[in-house]
Each structure stands twice: as C-alpha cells, then as structure tokens.
Amino acid sequence: MSHLEQSSTSPQIEFRNVTKMYGSVAAVKDLSMSVGRGEFLTILGPSGSGKTTALMLLAGFAMPTKGDILISGKSMAEVPSYRRDQGIVFQNYALFPHLTVRRNLEFPLEMRGVNATKRAKRVDSILARVHLSDFGHRMPSQLSGGQQQRIALARALVADPPILLLDEPLGALDRNLREQMQIEIKNLHREMRKTTICVTHDQEEALTLSDRIVVMRSGHIEQTGAPETLYDRPATRFVANFLGEANFLASLGTKVCADEDQPPHTVAMIRPERVSIASASDPGHTGAERFQSVTGKVEDMIYAGSLRKYNVRVGGNLLIVREHVASGKQVFAPEDEVKLNWLRSDVRFVAE
Ligand SMILES: Nc1ncnc2c1ncn2[C@@H]1O[C@H](COP(=O)(O)OP(=O)(O)O)[C@@H](O)[C@H]1O
Ligand SMILES: [Mg+2]
C-alpha cells in the first residue's frame, strides 16, 4: 500500500474545528484538517495568517480555545507537550550554544532515558544522515548557518519521533543554501518517512517540498491540495496570487471575457507562462477558436537568464508574459506593439 492510500484511511494528525483566540483576535478559526501517516504537508500563508499558532497548538505549547487535536486517533487535550513525541525545528535553530554538537544531539535522548551506548550509536547514525559525521566535537558557533540548521534537523530526528514539525526552517538562510537544504529535507523525508508539517510563507519552498499544501489566510484555510493542483487550479484570487504571478482578465473587454462557461462571482485568470508574445502584425494561430488574443504595447522587458519577462499594457491592464529564452525567438523592447495569445483551455476561473 502506498503512503497516500494509507493516509486516506488512517490520518495521523487531525485538527477538528480548532479555534485559538488571543484576546479578541482569532489567530486560528475553526480549522479542520488531517495529515496522513508519512505525508509531507506544508502550511503556507502570509505573515500573521495563523501558521505558527496551528503548529504550537499541535506541539502542545498552546491550547485550543475550541475544538480538538488528535494524534493517531487520540485527543491531545490532556497530553502535555513533552509527551507528544514530536521533533521540532524552529527558524532560529535554537541549538544550545554552550554544548557541543554531540551533546546537543544527545540531549533529547537523555530526556527519554536512553543509555549512553545507545545514545552514541543514535548520534553517529543521525550525524551521518545529515552528512556531518566529523562535526560532533564542534560548538554551534563553529558551524555555518546551513550546518547549524542541519544539526537542528538532526536533533529533531535523533529520538526517532513519528512526527516532525518545521516552522520556517530555512527562513534564516540565503537563497543557494535554502535550495540545498530543500533537497536535504526532501531526501530525509524520502528515507525516514516521518509525518511532517512544515510552516512557510515561501511559495516556492511549499511547491518543492510538499505532498500537499494548506493555504491559510487570516486564520482559516483558503484551499488545500497537491502543489500542482493549487498552482494550476487555484480556487480563489488569493491562492492564485499567493502561489505565483497571475494575470486577471476581467477588464480586457467582452471579446476575451465572454465565456459561457464562466461561473458567477469568478474572475478569469491566466498564468504568465501560458501567454505567448508575438509581433502585432503576426497573423495569429490557425484553429483560432481555441485561442484568445489581445494586442498591446510592451512597457518593460526584464531579462533573467533563462527567462524573459514582459510587462505588456493592454488597455488599462498590465499583463505579464514569461517566456523561456531560446534561439530563434523574437525579442521585444519597450514601446513595441505586440499580440498576446493563449489557449482558451489555459484560462482558469477563480472566486473573487
Ligand atoms: N501569543 C500571542 N499573543 C497574542 N497574539 C498572538 C500570539 N501569537 C500569535 N498571535 C496573533 O495571532 C495571529 C497569527 O499569528 P501567527 O500564528 O504567529 O501567524 P504566522 O505564523 O502565520 O505569521 C497574529 O495576528 C498574531 O499577532
Ligand atoms: Mg510564524
């Protein structure tokens, strides 16, 4: 049985109508979700949307005002945080600065009463997994940011908890390091299959790492789905915007917008990479009914190595076009008159 089939039958973590009030502010509002055994779920949302609160409730560092959280079918209402058997990594690593790497890693094992021989074995094994076998004797201050974060991950995993919680784990790292660490986290998840909840405001990180993403907004869930589903079939304007760049076609005129398939209270949206750009004199596509096209004027062209990004003024709108750089492709400059084409079937209708 694949882990996805398992997850649909026996959720390991369940939030049931969980609300957390801070004074009159609902940090989390009527949140219901479940996470399957071995699943990698990311909670994605802007700052203040309730992501950390959801994680703190699960970890037992805060208690729900209403609702319940279950782990393996058991209510956590009476279970203190130290008995929840979860590994946790925070953004600022929080290694003990006065202890060596080895002693940092032994700490969770000592707390659980594991004897010295077993501790040494476990620490060796987890250090090897994060490729830092030779670093056991160092102090945290003698490690780079990326190495510190790998040790923080190792410390969360060393006692072999079934659940791993990550709160903006890569937030303090620079871009290159972040990408390396994403691969490292993905590999660790593939090998160890811990049920993982990761919190981030970084859409690229969420798309890269997750089996499933929960998009949060002001304490509630806006949409849940696989990365591709959320990117390609966003349910709302908020999700469309949060998971990447989006062109909204509402005011382009009836020629483009008139579509008998469009549900009420929705707006038409197309991703920039689904739009192609051609000279205004281009005869257009054959099989024209499958395409929509508009003419406009290039306002900016941004060259980004493998991509060119155009901002094109179409009436009162600015549409974004993203094209892969390839030989033989015509390049346009500001003030050029252009025609934009896209497939009707690439247009999505999202709720306002
Ligand atoms: N301990 C707290 N006391 C009061 N308000 C809090 C506390 N923790 C979070 N909040 C409020 O709850 C909301 C959600 O915060 P948080 O869960 O930290 O969001 P995120 O992690 O998505 O940035 C915010 O409005 C925040 O100010
Ligand atoms: Mg947070």
CSV table of C-alpha atoms and ligand atoms in Angstrom, one decimal:
chain,number,residue,atom,x,y,z
A,1,MET,CA,0.0,0.0,0.0
A,2,SER,CA,1.4,3.4,-0.9
A,3,HIS,CA,1.7,6.0,1.8
A,4,LEU,CA,-1.1,8.0,0.1
A,5,GLU,CA,-3.5,5.2,0.3
A,6,GLN,CA,-2.6,4.7,4.0
A,7,SER,CA,-3.0,8.4,4.7
A,8,SER,CA,-6.6,8.4,3.3
A,9,THR,CA,-7.6,5.6,5.7
A,10,SER,CA,-5.7,6.5,8.9
A,11,PRO,CA,-4.9,10.1,9.5
A,12,GLN,CA,-2.0,10.5,11.9
A,13,ILE,CA,-2.9,14.1,12.8
A,14,GLU,CA,-6.3,15.6,12.9
A,15,PHE,CA,-7.5,19.1,13.7
A,16,ARG,CA,-11.2,19.2,14.4
A,17,ASN,CA,-12.8,22.7,14.3
A,18,VAL,CA,-9.9,24.2,16.2
A,19,THR,CA,-10.1,27.9,17.2
A,20,LYS,CA,-7.4,29.8,19.1
A,21,MET,CA,-8.3,33.2,20.5
A,22,TYR,CA,-5.8,35.7,21.7
A,23,GLY,CA,-8.0,38.3,23.4
A,24,SER,CA,-10.4,39.2,20.7
A,25,VAL,CA,-8.1,38.0,17.9
A,26,ALA,CA,-8.8,34.6,16.4
A,27,ALA,CA,-5.3,33.5,15.4
A,28,VAL,CA,-6.8,30.3,14.1
A,29,LYS,CA,-10.5,30.0,13.2
A,30,ASP,CA,-12.4,26.7,13.0
A,31,LEU,CA,-9.5,24.9,11.5
A,32,SER,CA,-10.1,21.3,10.3
A,33,MET,CA,-7.5,19.3,8.5
A,34,SER,CA,-5.9,15.9,8.6
A,35,VAL,CA,-2.4,14.7,7.8
A,36,GLY,CA,-1.7,11.2,6.7
A,37,ARG,CA,1.0,8.9,8.0
A,38,GLY,CA,4.3,9.7,6.3
A,39,GLU,CA,2.8,12.7,4.5
A,40,PHE,CA,4.7,15.9,4.0
A,41,LEU,CA,2.2,18.7,4.5
A,42,THR,CA,3.0,22.4,4.2
A,43,ILE,CA,1.0,25.2,5.8
A,44,LEU,CA,1.5,28.2,3.5
A,45,GLY,CA,0.3,31.7,4.1
A,46,PRO,CA,1.4,35.3,4.7
A,47,SER,CA,2.7,36.6,7.9
A,48,GLY,CA,0.0,36.7,10.6
A,49,SER,CA,-2.2,34.1,8.9
A,50,GLY,CA,-2.0,31.7,11.9
A,51,LYS,CA,0.6,29.1,10.7
A,52,THR,CA,2.8,29.2,13.8
A,53,THR,CA,-0.2,29.2,16.1
A,54,ALA,CA,-1.5,26.0,14.3
A,55,LEU,CA,1.9,24.4,14.9
A,56,MET,CA,2.1,25.5,18.5
A,57,LEU,CA,-1.3,24.0,19.2
A,58,LEU,CA,-0.2,20.7,17.7
A,59,ALA,CA,3.1,20.8,19.7
A,60,GLY,CA,1.1,21.5,22.9
A,61,PHE,CA,2.8,24.9,23.6
A,62,ALA,CA,-0.7,26.5,23.3
A,63,MET,CA,-4.1,25.1,24.0
A,64,PRO,CA,-7.1,25.4,21.6
A,65,THR,CA,-9.9,27.7,22.8
A,66,LYS,CA,-12.3,25.4,21.0
A,67,GLY,CA,-12.1,22.2,19.1
A,68,ASP,CA,-9.7,19.3,19.5
A,69,ILE,CA,-6.4,17.9,18.0
A,70,LEU,CA,-6.0,14.2,17.6
A,71,ILE,CA,-2.8,12.2,17.1
A,72,SER,CA,-3.3,8.6,15.9
A,73,GLY,CA,-7.0,9.0,16.9
A,74,LYS,CA,-6.2,10.1,20.4
A,75,SER,CA,-7.2,13.5,21.8
A,76,MET,CA,-4.3,15.7,22.8
A,77,ALA,CA,-6.4,17.8,25.2
A,78,GLU,CA,-4.8,16.3,28.3
A,79,VAL,CA,-1.4,15.5,26.9
A,80,PRO,CA,1.4,17.9,27.8
A,81,SER,CA,3.9,18.9,25.1
A,82,TYR,CA,6.8,16.8,26.4
A,83,ARG,CA,4.7,13.6,26.0
A,84,ARG,CA,3.6,14.2,22.4
A,85,ASP,CA,6.7,12.7,20.8
A,86,GLN,CA,7.4,15.2,18.1
A,87,GLY,CA,10.6,16.6,16.7
A,88,ILE,CA,10.5,20.4,16.2
A,89,VAL,CA,12.7,22.7,14.2
A,90,PHE,CA,12.3,26.5,14.5
A,91,GLN,CA,13.6,29.2,12.2
A,92,ASN,CA,16.4,30.3,14.6
A,93,TYR,CA,17.7,26.8,15.1
A,94,ALA,CA,17.9,27.3,18.9
A,95,LEU,CA,20.8,24.9,19.4
A,96,PHE,CA,22.3,25.1,22.9
A,97,PRO,CA,25.2,27.4,22.4
A,98,HIS,CA,27.3,26.1,25.3
A,99,LEU,CA,27.0,22.4,24.3
A,100,THR,CA,29.0,20.6,21.5
A,101,VAL,CA,27.0,19.3,18.5
A,102,ARG,CA,27.2,15.8,20.0
A,103,ARG,CA,25.9,17.0,23.4
A,104,ASN,CA,23.1,18.9,21.6
A,105,LEU,CA,22.1,15.7,19.8
A,106,GLU,CA,22.3,13.6,23.0
A,107,PHE,CA,20.0,15.9,24.9
A,108,PRO,CA,16.6,14.6,23.5
A,109,LEU,CA,17.8,11.1,24.1
A,110,GLU,CA,18.8,11.8,27.7
A,111,MET,CA,15.4,13.3,28.3
A,112,ARG,CA,13.9,10.0,27.2
A,113,GLY,CA,16.2,7.9,29.4
A,114,VAL,CA,18.2,6.3,26.6
A,115,ASN,CA,21.5,4.8,27.9
A,116,ALA,CA,24.9,6.1,26.9
A,117,THR,CA,25.8,3.3,24.5
A,118,LYS,CA,22.6,3.6,22.6
A,119,ARG,CA,22.9,7.4,22.6
A,120,ALA,CA,26.3,7.3,21.0
A,121,LYS,CA,25.0,4.9,18.3
A,122,ARG,CA,22.0,7.1,17.5
A,123,VAL,CA,24.0,10.3,17.4
A,124,ASP,CA,26.5,8.7,15.0
A,125,SER,CA,23.8,7.5,12.8
A,126,ILE,CA,21.9,10.8,12.6
A,127,LEU,CA,25.1,12.8,12.0
A,128,ALA,CA,25.9,10.5,9.1
A,129,ARG,CA,22.4,11.1,7.7
A,130,VAL,CA,22.9,14.9,7.7
A,131,HIS,CA,26.5,14.5,6.3
A,132,LEU,CA,28.2,16.0,9.3
A,133,SER,CA,29.9,13.0,10.9
A,134,ASP,CA,33.1,14.9,11.5
A,135,PHE,CA,31.4,17.8,13.3
A,136,GLY,CA,30.4,16.2,16.6
A,137,HIS,CA,33.0,17.9,18.7
A,138,ARG,CA,32.3,21.4,17.4
A,139,MET,CA,30.4,24.1,19.2
A,140,PRO,CA,27.4,25.5,17.3
A,141,SER,CA,29.2,28.9,16.9
A,142,GLN,CA,31.8,27.0,14.8
A,143,LEU,CA,29.2,25.9,12.3
A,144,SER,CA,27.9,27.8,9.2
A,145,GLY,CA,24.2,28.7,9.2
A,146,GLY,CA,23.4,25.7,6.9
A,147,GLN,CA,25.3,23.3,9.1
A,148,GLN,CA,23.6,24.6,12.3
A,149,GLN,CA,20.2,24.1,10.6
A,150,ARG,CA,21.2,20.5,9.6
A,151,ILE,CA,22.1,19.8,13.2
A,152,ALA,CA,18.8,21.3,14.3
A,153,LEU,CA,17.1,18.9,12.0
A,154,ALA,CA,19.2,16.0,13.3
A,155,ARG,CA,18.3,16.9,16.9
A,156,ALA,CA,14.6,16.9,16.0
A,157,LEU,CA,15.0,13.4,14.4
A,158,VAL,CA,17.5,11.7,16.7
A,159,ALA,CA,14.9,10.3,19.1
A,160,ASP,CA,13.1,8.9,16.1
A,161,PRO,CA,9.7,10.6,16.7
A,162,PRO,CA,6.9,9.7,14.4
A,163,ILE,CA,6.1,13.4,13.7
A,164,LEU,CA,8.4,16.2,12.6
A,165,LEU,CA,7.3,19.9,12.8
A,166,LEU,CA,9.2,22.6,11.0
A,167,ASP,CA,8.5,26.3,11.5
A,168,GLU,CA,10.1,28.4,8.7
A,169,PRO,CA,13.1,26.1,8.9
A,170,LEU,CA,15.0,27.7,6.1
A,171,GLY,CA,13.9,31.3,6.7
A,172,ALA,CA,17.3,32.5,8.0
A,173,LEU,CA,19.4,31.0,5.2
A,174,ASP,CA,20.4,32.7,1.9
A,175,ARG,CA,18.9,31.6,-1.4
A,176,ASN,CA,21.5,29.0,-2.5
A,177,LEU,CA,21.7,27.4,0.9
A,178,ARG,CA,17.9,27.3,1.1
A,179,GLU,CA,17.8,25.3,-2.2
A,180,GLN,CA,20.4,22.9,-0.9
A,181,MET,CA,18.5,22.4,2.3
A,182,GLN,CA,15.2,21.9,0.5
A,183,ILE,CA,16.9,18.9,-1.3
A,184,GLU,CA,18.3,17.7,2.0
A,185,ILE,CA,14.9,17.9,3.7
A,186,LYS,CA,13.3,16.1,0.8
A,187,ASN,CA,15.8,13.3,0.9
A,188,LEU,CA,15.5,12.9,4.6
A,189,HIS,CA,11.7,12.7,4.2
A,190,ARG,CA,12.1,10.1,1.4
A,191,GLU,CA,14.4,8.0,3.6
A,192,MET,CA,12.7,8.3,7.0
A,193,ARG,CA,9.0,8.9,6.0
A,194,LYS,CA,8.2,11.0,9.1
A,195,THR,CA,4.8,12.6,9.1
A,196,THR,CA,5.9,16.2,8.6
A,197,ILE,CA,4.2,19.5,8.9
A,198,CYS,CA,6.2,22.4,7.6
A,199,VAL,CA,5.2,26.0,8.0
A,200,THR,CA,6.4,28.6,5.5
A,201,HIS,CA,5.4,31.9,3.7
A,202,ASP,CA,7.6,30.9,0.8
A,203,GLN,CA,5.5,29.5,-2.1
A,204,GLU,CA,8.5,28.0,-3.9
A,205,GLU,CA,9.5,26.1,-0.8
A,206,ALA,CA,6.0,24.8,-0.4
A,207,LEU,CA,5.7,23.7,-4.0
A,208,THR,CA,9.1,22.0,-3.9
A,209,LEU,CA,8.8,20.0,-0.6
A,210,SER,CA,5.2,19.1,-0.2
A,211,ASP,CA,2.8,16.2,-0.9
A,212,ARG,CA,0.0,18.6,0.0
A,213,ILE,CA,-0.3,22.3,0.8
A,214,VAL,CA,-2.8,24.0,3.1
A,215,VAL,CA,-3.1,27.7,2.2
A,216,MET,CA,-4.0,29.8,5.2
A,217,ARG,CA,-5.4,33.3,5.2
A,218,SER,CA,-6.4,35.2,8.4
A,219,GLY,CA,-6.7,32.1,10.5
A,220,HIS,CA,-8.7,30.0,8.1
A,221,ILE,CA,-8.0,27.5,5.3
A,222,GLU,CA,-8.4,29.1,1.9
A,223,GLN,CA,-7.6,25.9,-0.1
A,224,THR,CA,-5.9,22.5,0.3
A,225,GLY,CA,-4.4,20.5,-2.4
A,226,ALA,CA,-1.4,19.0,-4.1
A,227,PRO,CA,1.2,21.6,-5.3
A,228,GLU,CA,0.2,21.2,-8.9
A,229,THR,CA,-3.5,21.5,-8.2
A,230,LEU,CA,-3.0,24.7,-6.2
A,231,TYR,CA,-0.8,26.3,-8.8
A,232,ASP,CA,-2.7,25.2,-11.8
A,233,ARG,CA,-6.3,25.2,-10.4
A,234,PRO,CA,-6.4,27.8,-7.7
A,235,ALA,CA,-9.9,28.2,-6.2
A,236,THR,CA,-9.6,31.9,-5.3
A,237,ARG,CA,-7.9,35.0,-6.4
A,238,PHE,CA,-5.9,34.9,-3.1
A,239,VAL,CA,-4.5,31.5,-3.8
A,240,ALA,CA,-3.8,32.4,-7.4
A,241,ASN,CA,-1.7,35.4,-6.3
A,242,PHE,CA,0.0,33.7,-3.4
A,243,LEU,CA,1.3,30.7,-5.4
A,244,GLY,CA,2.8,32.7,-8.2
A,245,GLU,CA,2.1,35.5,-10.7
A,246,ALA,CA,-1.3,35.7,-12.2
A,247,ASN,CA,-3.0,37.8,-14.9
A,248,PHE,CA,-6.6,38.6,-14.2
A,249,LEU,CA,-8.5,39.2,-17.4
A,250,ALA,CA,-11.7,40.8,-16.1
A,251,SER,CA,-11.4,44.1,-17.8
A,252,LEU,CA,-10.0,43.1,-21.2
A,253,GLY,CA,-13.3,43.5,-22.9
A,254,THR,CA,-16.1,41.2,-23.9
A,255,LYS,CA,-14.2,39.6,-26.7
A,256,VAL,CA,-11.9,37.9,-24.2
A,257,CYS,CA,-14.1,37.6,-21.2
A,258,ALA,CA,-17.3,36.5,-22.8
A,259,ASP,CA,-17.3,32.8,-21.9
A,260,GLU,CA,-20.5,30.9,-21.3
A,261,ASP,CA,-18.5,28.5,-19.1
A,262,GLN,CA,-17.6,31.2,-16.6
A,263,PRO,CA,-19.3,30.6,-13.2
A,264,PRO,CA,-20.8,33.6,-11.4
A,265,HIS,CA,-18.7,35.6,-8.9
A,266,THR,CA,-15.5,34.4,-10.5
A,267,VAL,CA,-12.7,36.1,-12.4
A,268,ALA,CA,-10.7,34.8,-15.4
A,269,MET,CA,-7.0,34.2,-14.7
A,270,ILE,CA,-4.1,33.0,-16.8
A,271,ARG,CA,-0.5,32.3,-15.6
A,272,PRO,CA,2.2,34.3,-17.3
A,273,GLU,CA,4.0,31.3,-18.7
A,274,ARG,CA,0.8,30.3,-20.6
A,275,VAL,CA,0.8,33.5,-22.6
A,276,SER,CA,2.8,33.8,-25.8
A,277,ILE,CA,4.0,37.0,-27.3
A,278,ALA,CA,4.3,37.8,-31.0
A,279,SER,CA,4.6,40.8,-33.2
A,280,ALA,CA,1.3,42.8,-33.6
A,281,SER,CA,1.4,42.0,-37.3
A,282,ASP,CA,1.5,38.3,-36.6
A,283,PRO,CA,-1.3,36.6,-38.5
A,284,GLY,CA,-2.2,34.6,-35.3
A,285,HIS,CA,-2.9,30.9,-34.9
A,286,THR,CA,-4.8,28.5,-37.1
A,287,GLY,CA,-7.6,26.9,-35.2
A,288,ALA,CA,-8.3,30.4,-33.9
A,289,GLU,CA,-11.4,29.4,-31.8
A,290,ARG,CA,-9.1,27.5,-29.4
A,291,PHE,CA,-7.1,30.7,-28.8
A,292,GLN,CA,-7.7,34.2,-27.4
A,293,SER,CA,-5.6,37.1,-28.4
A,294,VAL,CA,-5.2,40.8,-27.5
A,295,THR,CA,-2.9,43.5,-28.7
A,296,GLY,CA,-0.9,45.7,-26.5
A,297,LYS,CA,2.3,47.6,-26.1
A,298,VAL,CA,5.4,46.4,-24.3
A,299,GLU,CA,6.1,48.5,-21.2
A,300,ASP,CA,9.2,46.6,-19.8
A,301,MET,CA,11.3,43.7,-20.6
A,302,ILE,CA,13.2,42.0,-17.8
A,303,TYR,CA,15.9,39.6,-18.8
A,304,ALA,CA,16.5,37.0,-16.1
A,305,GLY,CA,19.0,34.5,-17.6
A,306,SER,CA,16.8,31.6,-18.6
A,307,LEU,CA,13.6,33.7,-18.8
A,308,ARG,CA,12.4,36.9,-20.3
A,309,LYS,CA,9.6,38.7,-18.5
A,310,TYR,CA,7.5,41.2,-20.4
A,311,ASN,CA,5.0,43.7,-18.9
A,312,VAL,CA,2.5,44.5,-21.6
A,313,ARG,CA,0.0,47.3,-21.4
A,314,VAL,CA,-3.4,46.1,-22.8
A,315,GLY,CA,-5.9,49.0,-22.4
A,316,GLY,CA,-5.9,49.8,-18.7
A,317,ASN,CA,-4.3,46.5,-17.7
A,318,LEU,CA,-0.7,45.3,-17.3
A,319,LEU,CA,-0.3,41.7,-18.4
A,320,ILE,CA,2.8,39.6,-17.5
A,321,VAL,CA,4.3,37.3,-20.0
A,322,ARG,CA,7.1,34.9,-19.1
A,323,GLU,CA,9.0,33.2,-21.9
A,324,HIS,CA,11.9,30.8,-21.8
A,325,VAL,CA,14.9,32.2,-23.6
A,326,ALA,CA,15.5,30.1,-26.8
A,327,SER,CA,17.2,30.6,-30.1
A,328,GLY,CA,15.0,31.8,-32.9
A,329,LYS,CA,12.6,33.5,-30.5
A,330,GLN,CA,11.8,37.1,-31.4
A,331,VAL,CA,12.7,39.6,-28.6
A,332,PHE,CA,10.6,42.7,-28.0
A,333,ALA,CA,11.5,46.0,-26.5
A,334,PRO,CA,9.6,48.7,-24.7
A,335,GLU,CA,7.1,50.6,-27.0
A,336,ASP,CA,6.8,47.6,-29.4
A,337,GLU,CA,3.3,46.8,-30.5
A,338,VAL,CA,2.6,43.1,-29.7
A,339,LYS,CA,0.0,40.5,-29.8
A,340,LEU,CA,-0.6,38.2,-26.9
A,341,ASN,CA,-2.0,34.7,-27.4
A,342,TRP,CA,-3.2,32.0,-25.1
A,343,LEU,CA,-5.2,28.8,-25.2
A,344,ARG,CA,-8.7,29.2,-24.0
A,345,SER,CA,-8.3,26.0,-22.1
A,346,ASP,CA,-5.5,27.5,-20.1
A,347,VAL,CA,-7.8,30.2,-18.6
A,348,ARG,CA,-8.9,29.5,-15.0
A,349,PHE,CA,-12.0,30.9,-13.3
A,350,VAL,CA,-11.2,31.8,-9.7
A,351,ALA,CA,-13.5,33.1,-6.9
A,352,GLU,CA,-13.2,36.8,-6.2
B,1,LIG,N1,1.0,34.7,22.0
B,1,LIG,C1,0.2,35.5,21.3
B,1,LIG,N2,-0.5,36.5,21.9
B,1,LIG,C2,-1.2,37.4,21.2
B,1,LIG,N3,-1.5,37.3,19.9
B,1,LIG,C3,-0.8,36.3,19.2
B,1,LIG,C4,0.1,35.4,19.8
B,1,LIG,N4,0.5,34.5,18.9
B,1,LIG,C5,0.0,34.9,17.7
B,1,LIG,N5,-0.8,36.0,17.9
B,1,LIG,C6,-1.6,36.7,16.8
B,1,LIG,O1,-2.2,35.7,16.1
B,1,LIG,C7,-2.1,35.9,14.7
B,1,LIG,C8,-1.4,34.7,14.0
B,1,LIG,O2,-0.1,34.7,14.3
B,1,LIG,P1,0.9,33.5,13.9
B,1,LIG,O3,0.3,32.2,14.1
B,1,LIG,O4,2.2,33.8,14.5
B,1,LIG,O5,1.0,33.8,12.3
B,1,LIG,P2,2.1,33.3,11.2
B,1,LIG,O6,2.9,32.2,11.8
B,1,LIG,O7,1.2,32.8,10.1
B,1,LIG,O8,2.9,34.5,10.9
B,1,LIG,C9,-1.4,37.2,14.5
B,1,LIG,O9,-2.4,38.2,14.4
B,1,LIG,C10,-0.6,37.3,15.8
B,1,LIG,O10,-0.4,38.7,16.1
B,2,MG,MG,5.0,32.2,12.0
